[in-house]
Amino acid sequence: MNYRNIPKTELKVSEICLGTWAMGNDFWGDVDDDASIRTIQAALDSGINFIDTAPAYGAGHAESVVGKAIKGRRDKVILGTKTGVTRTSDSFLRDLRPETILREIDESLSRLGTDYIDLYQIHWPDVNTPLEDSLETLLKLQEQGKFRYLGVSNFTTELMEQAKGLATIVSLQPNYSMLQRKIEETLVPYCLKNEIGLTTYGTLAGGLLTGKYRELPNFDENDNRSRFYNYYRPEIWSQIQGLLSLLDVLAEKYKCPVSYIAIAWALQQPGIVSVLVGAKNEEQAISNAAASTIKLTEGEIQEIDRYIRKELATVAF
């Protein structure tokens, strides 16, 4: 495993971050808690030291699972969680009111079994709450030692600039993959200029870039990935198959799964510190960790980019 520093912090994180949304057991299909705990521990044993979770993942369930898995190993983990999204029975509500933040951080600390969070992130902007009020509350919690560093997720450059004058933001967590590259237009340059680390999610495009699905899948009713990502729409699906064929050739060259190529590509893009990759079992966690060993040549990266810009311009940008 290779490790990189989040700028302006003492956090040296693994290039692969374990994403835990599926472990909330309410959005990506049924997941057994004991299997999730073993998955987290396998990830740690494989060199992954960065775990990302959130109260919104199963209304706190994922955080509870993470807390059980890291018990006795907290000093080996760089722990990231979030605030500002509340999971209801059928939706996600954005809420960054000060009273919500104050409640959520204590609930997160309790579920995670720790007295501090390494990276506390605003999950989504809340247009109904002044950002100044949210950040003022967060700074007080930081001064109290409840979290070490502040990050944001799903922010625009305008919001980042607004936050910049009020607090030190060390990281941005956006959706980014070969098939979702909008952040390259303004967010990546902004983060590079302001020394803000990018810890990206969606690296495998909802599983599509693993190469597992070669025919349009019918997911279980409680697996919402086809509603969260647009890649599984029939009119887009056919366009993506050529990219998978190209990735197949590279995977054969490096004697690795297709997912490693997608992960390696993301890690070699400017500003990327770590990529979030989910796992539902020990084998996936161990395999994801090994992706850190793959380094594509500049020519291979250019070949992928040329194909995407020529054949997938309406999908990837």
CSV table of C-alpha atoms in Angstrom, one decimal:
chain,number,residue,atom,x,y,z
A,1,MET,CA,0.0,0.0,0.0
A,2,ASN,CA,1.1,3.5,-0.8
A,3,TYR,CA,0.3,6.5,1.4
A,4,ARG,CA,-0.2,10.2,0.7
A,5,ASN,CA,-0.6,13.3,2.9
A,6,ILE,CA,-3.7,15.3,2.9
A,7,PRO,CA,-2.3,18.8,2.4
A,8,LYS,CA,-2.0,21.1,5.5
A,9,THR,CA,-2.6,18.1,7.8
A,10,GLU,CA,-0.7,15.4,9.6
A,11,LEU,CA,-2.9,12.8,8.0
A,12,LYS,CA,-1.0,10.3,5.9
A,13,VAL,CA,-3.7,8.2,4.3
A,14,SER,CA,-3.7,5.1,2.2
A,15,GLU,CA,-4.3,5.6,-1.5
A,16,ILE,CA,-7.3,3.3,-1.2
A,17,CYS,CA,-10.0,4.5,1.3
A,18,LEU,CA,-12.6,2.0,2.4
A,19,GLY,CA,-16.0,3.4,1.7
A,20,THR,CA,-18.8,2.0,3.9
A,21,TRP,CA,-22.1,3.2,2.5
A,22,ALA,CA,-23.1,-0.4,1.6
A,23,MET,CA,-22.5,-1.4,5.3
A,24,GLY,CA,-25.5,0.8,6.2
A,25,ASN,CA,-27.5,-2.1,4.8
A,26,ASP,CA,-30.2,0.1,3.3
A,27,PHE,CA,-29.2,1.2,-0.1
A,28,TRP,CA,-26.8,-1.1,-2.0
A,29,GLY,CA,-28.5,-4.5,-1.2
A,30,ASP,CA,-28.4,-6.7,1.8
A,31,VAL,CA,-25.2,-6.8,3.7
A,32,ASP,CA,-24.5,-8.9,6.8
A,33,ASP,CA,-23.0,-7.0,9.7
A,34,ASP,CA,-20.5,-9.7,10.7
A,35,ALA,CA,-19.3,-9.9,7.1
A,36,SER,CA,-18.9,-6.1,7.1
A,37,ILE,CA,-16.8,-6.2,10.3
A,38,ARG,CA,-14.6,-8.9,8.8
A,39,THR,CA,-14.3,-6.8,5.6
A,40,ILE,CA,-13.2,-3.7,7.5
A,41,GLN,CA,-10.6,-5.7,9.5
A,42,ALA,CA,-9.3,-7.4,6.3
A,43,ALA,CA,-8.9,-3.9,4.8
A,44,LEU,CA,-6.9,-2.8,7.8
A,45,ASP,CA,-4.8,-5.9,7.6
A,46,SER,CA,-4.1,-5.2,3.9
A,47,GLY,CA,-2.7,-1.7,4.6
A,48,ILE,CA,-5.8,0.4,4.2
A,49,ASN,CA,-5.8,2.9,7.1
A,50,PHE,CA,-8.4,5.4,5.9
A,51,ILE,CA,-12.1,4.6,6.5
A,52,ASP,CA,-14.9,6.8,5.3
A,53,THR,CA,-18.5,6.7,6.7
A,54,ALA,CA,-21.4,8.9,7.5
A,55,PRO,CA,-24.6,9.0,9.7
A,56,ALA,CA,-26.6,9.0,6.5
A,57,TYR,CA,-25.5,5.4,5.7
A,58,GLY,CA,-28.2,3.4,7.2
A,59,ALA,CA,-29.2,6.1,9.7
A,60,GLY,CA,-26.0,5.5,11.7
A,61,HIS,CA,-25.8,1.8,11.1
A,62,ALA,CA,-22.6,1.9,9.1
A,63,GLU,CA,-20.9,4.0,11.8
A,64,SER,CA,-21.9,1.4,14.4
A,65,VAL,CA,-20.5,-1.4,12.3
A,66,VAL,CA,-17.2,0.6,11.8
A,67,GLY,CA,-17.0,1.3,15.5
A,68,LYS,CA,-17.2,-2.5,16.3
A,69,ALA,CA,-14.7,-3.3,13.6
A,70,ILE,CA,-12.0,-0.8,14.8
A,71,LYS,CA,-12.4,-1.5,18.5
A,72,GLY,CA,-8.9,-2.0,19.9
A,73,ARG,CA,-7.3,-0.6,16.6
A,74,ARG,CA,-8.5,3.0,16.7
A,75,ASP,CA,-4.9,4.3,16.8
A,76,LYS,CA,-4.2,2.5,13.4
A,77,VAL,CA,-7.2,4.2,11.7
A,78,ILE,CA,-7.7,7.6,10.0
A,79,LEU,CA,-11.4,8.0,10.5
A,80,GLY,CA,-13.6,10.2,8.3
A,81,THR,CA,-17.3,10.8,8.9
A,82,LYS,CA,-19.7,13.5,8.0
A,83,THR,CA,-22.5,15.7,9.0
A,84,GLY,CA,-25.5,17.4,7.3
A,85,VAL,CA,-27.5,14.6,5.8
A,86,THR,CA,-30.2,12.8,7.7
A,87,ARG,CA,-31.5,9.4,6.5
A,88,THR,CA,-35.2,9.0,6.7
A,89,SER,CA,-37.3,6.0,5.8
A,90,ASP,CA,-37.4,6.9,2.2
A,91,SER,CA,-35.1,9.9,1.5
A,92,PHE,CA,-32.1,11.9,2.5
A,93,LEU,CA,-32.6,15.3,4.0
A,94,ARG,CA,-29.8,18.0,4.0
A,95,ASP,CA,-29.6,19.7,7.3
A,96,LEU,CA,-26.7,21.8,8.5
A,97,ARG,CA,-28.4,23.7,11.2
A,98,PRO,CA,-26.1,24.2,14.3
A,99,GLU,CA,-28.3,22.1,16.5
A,100,THR,CA,-28.2,19.2,14.0
A,101,ILE,CA,-24.4,19.4,13.8
A,102,LEU,CA,-24.1,19.4,17.6
A,103,ARG,CA,-26.3,16.4,17.9
A,104,GLU,CA,-24.8,14.4,15.0
A,105,ILE,CA,-21.2,14.7,16.1
A,106,ASP,CA,-21.9,13.3,19.6
A,107,GLU,CA,-24.0,10.5,18.1
A,108,SER,CA,-21.2,9.7,15.6
A,109,LEU,CA,-18.6,9.6,18.3
A,110,SER,CA,-20.7,7.3,20.4
A,111,ARG,CA,-21.4,4.9,17.5
A,112,LEU,CA,-17.8,4.9,16.4
A,113,GLY,CA,-16.5,4.3,19.9
A,114,THR,CA,-14.0,7.1,19.9
A,115,ASP,CA,-13.6,10.6,21.4
A,116,TYR,CA,-12.4,12.3,18.2
A,117,ILE,CA,-12.7,12.1,14.4
A,118,ASP,CA,-9.7,12.7,12.2
A,119,LEU,CA,-11.6,14.2,9.2
A,120,TYR,CA,-15.1,15.6,9.8
A,121,GLN,CA,-16.8,16.5,6.5
A,122,ILE,CA,-19.9,18.5,5.5
A,123,HIS,CA,-21.7,15.8,3.5
A,124,TRP,CA,-23.8,18.1,1.2
A,125,PRO,CA,-24.5,21.8,1.1
A,126,ASP,CA,-27.7,23.0,2.8
A,127,VAL,CA,-29.3,25.9,1.0
A,128,ASN,CA,-31.6,26.6,3.9
A,129,THR,CA,-28.9,27.2,6.4
A,130,PRO,CA,-26.3,30.0,6.2
A,131,LEU,CA,-22.9,28.4,5.7
A,132,GLU,CA,-21.4,30.9,8.2
A,133,ASP,CA,-23.7,29.4,10.9
A,134,SER,CA,-22.7,25.9,10.1
A,135,LEU,CA,-18.9,26.7,10.0
A,136,GLU,CA,-19.1,28.7,13.3
A,137,THR,CA,-20.5,25.6,15.0
A,138,LEU,CA,-18.0,23.3,13.4
A,139,LEU,CA,-15.0,25.5,14.4
A,140,LYS,CA,-16.2,25.4,18.1
A,141,LEU,CA,-16.3,21.6,17.9
A,142,GLN,CA,-12.9,21.5,16.4
A,143,GLU,CA,-11.6,23.7,19.2
A,144,GLN,CA,-13.1,21.3,21.7
A,145,GLY,CA,-11.1,18.5,20.1
A,146,LYS,CA,-14.0,16.5,18.8
A,147,PHE,CA,-12.4,16.4,15.3
A,148,ARG,CA,-9.0,17.2,14.0
A,149,TYR,CA,-9.5,18.5,10.4
A,150,LEU,CA,-12.5,19.8,8.4
A,151,GLY,CA,-13.4,18.7,4.9
A,152,VAL,CA,-16.4,19.1,2.6
A,153,SER,CA,-18.1,16.9,0.1
A,154,ASN,CA,-20.1,17.7,-3.0
A,155,PHE,CA,-19.2,21.4,-2.8
A,156,THR,CA,-18.9,23.8,-5.8
A,157,THR,CA,-16.0,26.2,-6.2
A,158,GLU,CA,-18.2,29.0,-5.1
A,159,LEU,CA,-19.0,27.3,-1.8
A,160,MET,CA,-15.4,26.4,-1.3
A,161,GLU,CA,-14.4,30.0,-1.8
A,162,GLN,CA,-17.1,31.1,0.6
A,163,ALA,CA,-15.9,28.6,3.2
A,164,LYS,CA,-12.3,29.6,2.6
A,165,GLY,CA,-12.7,32.9,4.4
A,166,LEU,CA,-14.3,31.3,7.4
A,167,ALA,CA,-12.5,28.0,8.1
A,168,THR,CA,-9.5,25.9,6.9
A,169,ILE,CA,-10.9,23.3,4.6
A,170,VAL,CA,-8.3,20.5,3.9
A,171,SER,CA,-10.2,18.2,1.7
A,172,LEU,CA,-13.0,17.9,-0.9
A,173,GLN,CA,-14.8,14.6,-1.5
A,174,PRO,CA,-16.5,14.7,-5.0
A,175,ASN,CA,-17.9,12.1,-7.3
A,176,TYR,CA,-15.1,11.2,-9.8
A,177,SER,CA,-14.2,8.4,-12.2
A,178,MET,CA,-13.5,7.8,-15.8
A,179,LEU,CA,-17.2,8.3,-16.4
A,180,GLN,CA,-17.7,11.3,-14.2
A,181,ARG,CA,-15.1,14.0,-14.8
A,182,LYS,CA,-16.9,17.3,-14.3
A,183,ILE,CA,-14.6,18.2,-11.4
A,184,GLU,CA,-11.7,18.6,-13.8
A,185,GLU,CA,-13.2,21.8,-15.2
A,186,THR,CA,-13.0,24.0,-12.1
A,187,LEU,CA,-12.8,22.1,-8.9
A,188,VAL,CA,-9.5,20.3,-9.5
A,189,PRO,CA,-7.7,23.5,-10.5
A,190,TYR,CA,-9.2,25.3,-7.5
A,191,CYS,CA,-8.1,22.5,-5.1
A,192,LEU,CA,-4.6,22.4,-6.6
A,193,LYS,CA,-4.3,26.2,-6.2
A,194,ASN,CA,-5.5,26.2,-2.6
A,195,GLU,CA,-3.8,23.0,-1.5
A,196,ILE,CA,-7.0,21.1,-0.8
A,197,GLY,CA,-6.8,17.3,-1.1
A,198,LEU,CA,-9.2,15.4,-3.2
A,199,THR,CA,-10.6,12.1,-1.7
A,200,THR,CA,-13.0,10.9,-4.4
A,201,TYR,CA,-16.0,8.6,-4.4
A,202,GLY,CA,-17.7,6.7,-7.2
A,203,THR,CA,-14.3,5.5,-8.5
A,204,LEU,CA,-15.7,2.3,-9.9
A,205,ALA,CA,-18.9,4.0,-11.2
A,206,GLY,CA,-21.3,1.9,-9.1
A,207,GLY,CA,-19.5,-1.3,-9.9
A,208,LEU,CA,-19.5,-0.8,-13.7
A,209,LEU,CA,-15.8,-0.3,-13.9
A,210,THR,CA,-15.0,-3.5,-12.1
A,211,GLY,CA,-15.8,-5.3,-15.4
A,212,LYS,CA,-18.2,-7.6,-13.5
A,213,TYR,CA,-21.2,-6.5,-15.6
A,214,ARG,CA,-21.1,-7.3,-19.3
A,215,GLU,CA,-24.9,-7.4,-19.8
A,216,LEU,CA,-27.3,-4.8,-18.4
A,217,PRO,CA,-28.0,-6.1,-14.9
A,218,ASN,CA,-31.3,-6.2,-13.0
A,219,PHE,CA,-30.4,-5.3,-9.5
A,220,ASP,CA,-32.4,-6.4,-6.4
A,221,GLU,CA,-35.2,-4.1,-5.4
A,222,ASN,CA,-33.2,-2.8,-2.4
A,223,ASP,CA,-30.1,-2.2,-4.5
A,224,ASN,CA,-30.4,1.5,-5.6
A,225,ARG,CA,-27.2,1.9,-7.6
A,226,SER,CA,-29.0,2.1,-10.9
A,227,ARG,CA,-31.0,5.0,-9.5
A,228,PHE,CA,-28.0,6.7,-8.0
A,229,TYR,CA,-25.8,6.4,-11.1
A,230,ASN,CA,-27.0,6.9,-14.7
A,231,TYR,CA,-24.5,4.5,-16.2
A,232,TYR,CA,-27.0,1.6,-16.1
A,233,ARG,CA,-29.5,3.3,-18.5
A,234,PRO,CA,-29.7,1.2,-21.8
A,235,GLU,CA,-28.8,4.2,-24.0
A,236,ILE,CA,-25.6,4.8,-22.0
A,237,TRP,CA,-24.8,1.2,-21.3
A,238,SER,CA,-23.9,0.3,-24.9
A,239,GLN,CA,-21.6,3.3,-25.2
A,240,ILE,CA,-19.5,2.2,-22.2
A,241,GLN,CA,-18.8,-1.3,-23.5
A,242,GLY,CA,-16.0,-0.1,-25.8
A,243,LEU,CA,-14.3,1.5,-22.8
A,244,LEU,CA,-14.5,-1.8,-20.9
A,245,SER,CA,-12.9,-3.6,-23.8
A,246,LEU,CA,-10.0,-1.1,-23.7
A,247,LEU,CA,-9.6,-1.7,-19.9
A,248,ASP,CA,-9.7,-5.4,-20.6
A,249,VAL,CA,-6.6,-5.1,-22.7
A,250,LEU,CA,-4.7,-3.2,-20.0
A,251,ALA,CA,-5.9,-5.6,-17.3
A,252,GLU,CA,-4.5,-8.5,-19.3
A,253,LYS,CA,-1.2,-6.6,-19.7
A,254,TYR,CA,-0.9,-6.0,-15.9
A,255,LYS,CA,-2.4,-9.4,-15.0
A,256,CYS,CA,-5.0,-7.7,-12.7
A,257,PRO,CA,-8.7,-7.2,-12.5
A,258,VAL,CA,-10.3,-4.4,-14.6
A,259,SER,CA,-11.1,-2.5,-11.3
A,260,TYR,CA,-7.4,-2.0,-10.7
A,261,ILE,CA,-7.0,-0.1,-14.0
A,262,ALA,CA,-9.9,2.2,-13.1
A,263,ILE,CA,-8.5,2.8,-9.6
A,264,ALA,CA,-4.9,3.4,-10.9
A,265,TRP,CA,-6.2,5.8,-13.5
A,266,ALA,CA,-8.0,7.9,-10.8
A,267,LEU,CA,-5.0,7.8,-8.5
A,268,GLN,CA,-2.7,9.2,-11.2
A,269,GLN,CA,-4.9,12.2,-11.9
A,270,PRO,CA,-3.9,15.7,-10.5
A,271,GLY,CA,-4.8,16.5,-6.9
A,272,ILE,CA,-6.1,13.0,-6.0
A,273,VAL,CA,-4.9,12.0,-2.5
A,274,SER,CA,-7.1,8.9,-2.0
A,275,VAL,CA,-10.0,7.1,-3.7
A,276,LEU,CA,-13.0,5.7,-1.9
A,277,VAL,CA,-13.8,2.1,-2.9
A,278,GLY,CA,-16.5,0.1,-1.2
A,279,ALA,CA,-16.4,-3.6,-0.4
A,280,LYS,CA,-18.9,-6.1,0.8
A,281,ASN,CA,-16.6,-9.0,1.8
A,282,GLU,CA,-13.0,-9.7,2.8
A,283,GLU,CA,-12.0,-10.8,-0.7
A,284,GLN,CA,-13.1,-7.5,-2.2
A,285,ALA,CA,-11.3,-5.5,0.5
A,286,ILE,CA,-8.1,-7.3,0.0
A,287,SER,CA,-8.3,-7.0,-3.8
A,288,ASN,CA,-9.1,-3.3,-3.6
A,289,ALA,CA,-6.0,-2.7,-1.4
A,290,ALA,CA,-3.8,-4.4,-4.0
A,291,ALA,CA,-4.9,-2.0,-6.7
A,292,SER,CA,-2.4,0.5,-5.1
A,293,THR,CA,0.4,-1.4,-6.7
A,294,ILE,CA,-0.6,-0.7,-10.3
A,295,LYS,CA,0.9,2.3,-12.1
A,296,LEU,CA,-0.2,3.1,-15.7
A,297,THR,CA,2.2,4.6,-18.2
A,298,GLU,CA,1.6,8.2,-19.4
A,299,GLY,CA,0.8,6.7,-22.8
A,300,GLU,CA,-1.8,4.4,-21.4
A,301,ILE,CA,-3.5,7.2,-19.5
A,302,GLN,CA,-3.5,9.3,-22.7
A,303,GLU,CA,-5.0,6.4,-24.6
A,304,ILE,CA,-7.9,6.1,-22.1
A,305,ASP,CA,-8.5,9.8,-22.2
A,306,ARG,CA,-8.5,9.9,-26.0
A,307,TYR,CA,-11.1,7.2,-26.1
A,308,ILE,CA,-13.3,8.8,-23.5
A,309,ARG,CA,-13.2,12.2,-25.1
A,310,LYS,CA,-13.9,10.8,-28.6
A,311,GLU,CA,-16.5,8.1,-27.8
A,312,LEU,CA,-17.9,9.0,-24.4
A,313,ALA,CA,-18.0,12.8,-24.4
A,314,THR,CA,-21.8,12.9,-23.6
A,315,VAL,CA,-21.4,10.4,-20.8
A,316,ALA,CA,-18.2,11.3,-19.0
A,317,PHE,CA,-18.2,15.1,-19.1
